[in-house]
Amino acid sequence: GIFLVWCADLYRNQHAVETVQGGQMEVDLLEPFVVATIDVALAAQNAIVAAESMGLGGVFIGGIRNQPAEVTALLELPKLVFPAFGMCLGVPAQTPGVRPRLPVSGVLHYDRYEVENIHEGIRLYDEIMEDYYRKRGRETVANWSLEQKRRFSLRIRADLKAFLEQQGFHFK
């Protein structure tokens, strides 16, 4: 197996700016940061799809952001590089099956955002996930809505913004 760390990287852009302008990027970096994060996510998704096509298994590890300063120091990342997530790739020890996803009707819209489809999609997904968790032997039966309530009621990674600013990402 292998563990990869996927990074949003604006250092390259900064270096290019320095070579032609002799200065720093002085703009609000929110949009470039979002683009860099999307780019790294797309690259990682392509990597995991390719790995799976070769019979390998993979999983994304968001916990890499729990200690971003330590990861940054370990990997000697320069300013304007952010460790977005990790990825484990390897030969799977088991085949756990695919985790259910929200019904397509709850995420795909035509011509307008269809709020009523979201409500119905979530209702169906909650039922599906309760059954999924029960079959997997989860002691506390939950559903997707309950997990979202828990997730969004916690202050997760409260120091992330300060870390990003320390890494040179300035958001106005």
Short mmCIF file of C-alpha atoms in Angstrom, two decimals:
data_model
loop_
_atom_site.label_atom_id
_atom_site.label_comp_id
_atom_site.label_asym_id
_atom_site.label_seq_id
_atom_site.Cartn_x
_atom_site.Cartn_y
_atom_site.Cartn_z
CA GLY A 1 0.00 0.00 0.00
CA ILE A 2 0.86 3.62 -0.30
CA PHE A 3 -0.27 6.80 1.43
CA LEU A 4 -0.47 9.94 -0.68
CA VAL A 5 -0.93 13.51 0.52
CA TRP A 6 -2.77 15.71 -1.94
CA CYS A 7 -1.98 19.42 -1.72
CA ALA A 8 -3.63 22.57 -3.01
CA ASP A 9 -0.66 24.41 -4.48
CA LEU A 10 -0.34 28.10 -5.29
CA TYR A 11 3.42 28.14 -4.71
CA ARG A 12 3.96 27.45 -8.43
CA ASN A 13 1.79 30.44 -9.28
CA GLN A 14 3.70 32.62 -6.82
CA HIS A 15 7.00 31.55 -8.36
CA ALA A 16 5.73 32.39 -11.85
CA VAL A 17 4.57 35.83 -10.67
CA GLU A 18 7.98 36.47 -9.11
CA THR A 19 9.81 35.55 -12.33
CA VAL A 20 7.87 38.00 -14.51
CA GLN A 21 6.87 40.70 -12.06
CA GLY A 22 9.49 40.38 -9.37
CA GLY A 23 6.90 40.51 -6.64
CA GLN A 24 4.27 38.81 -4.58
CA MET A 25 0.72 37.93 -5.48
CA GLU A 26 -1.13 40.81 -3.85
CA VAL A 27 -4.68 39.76 -4.62
CA ASP A 28 -7.34 38.14 -2.48
CA LEU A 29 -6.43 34.47 -2.69
CA LEU A 30 -9.89 33.06 -1.92
CA GLU A 31 -10.82 32.26 -5.53
CA PRO A 32 -7.36 30.89 -6.44
CA PHE A 33 -7.45 28.80 -3.24
CA VAL A 34 -10.85 27.39 -4.20
CA VAL A 35 -9.60 26.61 -7.73
CA ALA A 36 -6.43 24.93 -6.38
CA THR A 37 -8.55 22.84 -4.00
CA ILE A 38 -10.91 21.81 -6.79
CA ASP A 39 -7.96 20.97 -9.04
CA VAL A 40 -6.32 18.72 -6.44
CA ALA A 41 -9.64 17.01 -5.69
CA LEU A 42 -10.20 16.29 -9.39
CA ALA A 43 -6.67 14.92 -9.77
CA ALA A 44 -7.12 12.69 -6.73
CA GLN A 45 -10.49 11.44 -7.96
CA ASN A 46 -8.91 10.50 -11.28
CA ALA A 47 -6.11 8.70 -9.43
CA ILE A 48 -8.50 6.64 -7.31
CA VAL A 49 -10.65 5.75 -10.32
CA ALA A 50 -7.52 4.63 -12.19
CA ALA A 51 -6.34 2.61 -9.17
CA GLU A 52 -9.73 0.93 -8.81
CA SER A 53 -9.70 0.06 -12.52
CA MET A 54 -6.49 -1.89 -11.78
CA GLY A 55 -8.09 -3.79 -8.90
CA LEU A 56 -6.69 -1.62 -6.13
CA GLY A 57 -8.72 -0.06 -3.36
CA GLY A 58 -8.55 3.45 -2.03
CA VAL A 59 -9.96 5.77 0.56
CA PHE A 60 -9.73 9.52 1.08
CA ILE A 61 -8.43 10.67 4.48
CA GLY A 62 -9.75 14.10 5.48
CA GLY A 63 -8.15 13.71 8.90
CA ILE A 64 -4.90 15.01 7.41
CA ARG A 65 -6.35 18.47 8.13
CA ASN A 66 -6.50 17.71 11.87
CA GLN A 67 -2.82 18.63 12.19
CA PRO A 68 -2.01 20.68 9.08
CA ALA A 69 1.03 22.45 10.59
CA GLU A 70 2.62 19.13 11.53
CA VAL A 71 1.95 17.64 8.09
CA THR A 72 3.31 20.78 6.45
CA ALA A 73 6.50 20.60 8.52
CA LEU A 74 6.91 16.86 7.91
CA LEU A 75 6.58 17.28 4.14
CA GLU A 76 8.53 20.56 4.12
CA LEU A 77 5.76 22.30 2.22
CA PRO A 78 6.49 25.90 1.24
CA LYS A 79 4.14 28.83 1.78
CA LEU A 80 1.01 28.73 -0.39
CA VAL A 81 0.79 24.92 -0.29
CA PHE A 82 -1.96 23.32 1.77
CA PRO A 83 -2.27 19.58 2.58
CA ALA A 84 -5.93 19.13 1.60
CA PHE A 85 -6.37 15.39 2.25
CA GLY A 86 -4.64 12.06 2.21
CA MET A 87 -5.35 8.92 0.26
CA CYS A 88 -4.61 5.29 1.04
CA LEU A 89 -4.16 3.06 -2.01
CA GLY A 90 -3.44 -0.64 -1.99
CA VAL A 91 -4.68 -4.15 -2.41
CA PRO A 92 -7.92 -4.41 -0.44
CA ALA A 93 -8.05 -6.98 2.36
CA GLN A 94 -11.81 -7.26 1.92
CA THR A 95 -14.58 -6.13 -0.39
CA PRO A 96 -16.97 -4.16 1.80
CA GLY A 97 -19.28 -3.12 -1.01
CA VAL A 98 -20.25 0.34 -2.06
CA ARG A 99 -21.72 2.70 0.50
CA PRO A 100 -25.11 3.97 -0.62
CA ARG A 101 -25.29 7.50 -1.99
CA LEU A 102 -28.04 10.06 -2.07
CA PRO A 103 -30.62 9.17 -4.72
CA VAL A 104 -29.93 10.87 -8.05
CA SER A 105 -33.29 12.65 -7.78
CA GLY A 106 -31.96 14.38 -4.66
CA VAL A 107 -28.82 15.78 -6.27
CA LEU A 108 -29.58 16.26 -9.98
CA HIS A 109 -31.68 19.23 -11.02
CA TYR A 110 -33.12 20.26 -14.37
CA ASP A 111 -33.40 23.95 -15.30
CA ARG A 112 -33.80 25.03 -11.65
CA TYR A 113 -32.93 23.92 -8.13
CA GLU A 114 -35.78 21.57 -7.23
CA VAL A 115 -36.17 21.92 -3.46
CA GLU A 116 -38.97 19.35 -3.28
CA ASN A 117 -36.67 16.71 -4.78
CA ILE A 118 -34.05 17.46 -2.13
CA HIS A 119 -36.56 16.87 0.65
CA GLU A 120 -37.75 13.58 -0.84
CA GLY A 121 -34.20 12.47 -1.66
CA ILE A 122 -33.08 13.05 1.93
CA ARG A 123 -36.11 11.21 3.32
CA LEU A 124 -35.30 8.19 1.11
CA TYR A 125 -31.59 8.36 1.88
CA ASP A 126 -32.25 8.43 5.63
CA GLU A 127 -34.18 5.18 5.29
CA ILE A 128 -31.48 3.62 3.13
CA MET A 129 -28.70 4.63 5.55
CA GLU A 130 -30.56 3.39 8.64
CA ASP A 131 -30.81 -0.01 6.97
CA TYR A 132 -27.18 0.14 5.78
CA TYR A 133 -25.87 0.93 9.28
CA ARG A 134 -28.07 -1.73 10.88
CA LYS A 135 -26.76 -4.39 8.46
CA ARG A 136 -23.18 -3.36 9.20
CA GLY A 137 -23.76 -3.90 12.91
CA ARG A 138 -23.57 -0.29 13.99
CA GLU A 139 -24.56 -0.10 17.63
CA THR A 140 -26.22 3.29 17.38
CA VAL A 141 -28.59 3.32 14.43
CA ALA A 142 -28.45 6.68 12.75
CA ASN A 143 -29.31 8.13 9.41
CA TRP A 144 -27.71 10.71 7.16
CA SER A 145 -29.69 13.65 8.56
CA LEU A 146 -28.68 12.81 12.12
CA GLU A 147 -25.05 12.56 11.06
CA GLN A 148 -25.27 15.94 9.33
CA LYS A 149 -26.76 17.49 12.46
CA ARG A 150 -23.89 16.11 14.53
CA ARG A 151 -21.28 17.14 11.98
CA PHE A 152 -22.51 20.69 11.63
CA SER A 153 -23.05 21.25 15.34
CA LEU A 154 -19.35 20.72 16.10
CA ARG A 155 -16.62 23.21 15.51
CA ILE A 156 -14.29 21.03 13.48
CA ARG A 157 -10.74 22.16 12.75
CA ALA A 158 -11.25 25.57 14.35
CA ASP A 159 -7.60 26.50 13.79
CA LEU A 160 -7.61 25.78 10.04
CA LYS A 161 -8.20 29.38 8.94
CA ALA A 162 -5.31 30.64 11.09
CA PHE A 163 -3.08 27.89 9.65
CA LEU A 164 -4.02 28.83 6.08
CA GLU A 165 -3.21 32.48 6.77
CA GLN A 166 0.13 31.41 8.26
CA GLN A 167 0.78 29.49 5.01
CA GLY A 168 0.30 32.72 3.06
CA PHE A 169 -3.32 32.30 1.97
CA HIS A 170 -4.81 35.73 2.60
CA PHE A 171 -8.56 36.01 2.25
CA LYS A 172 -10.21 39.42 2.20
#
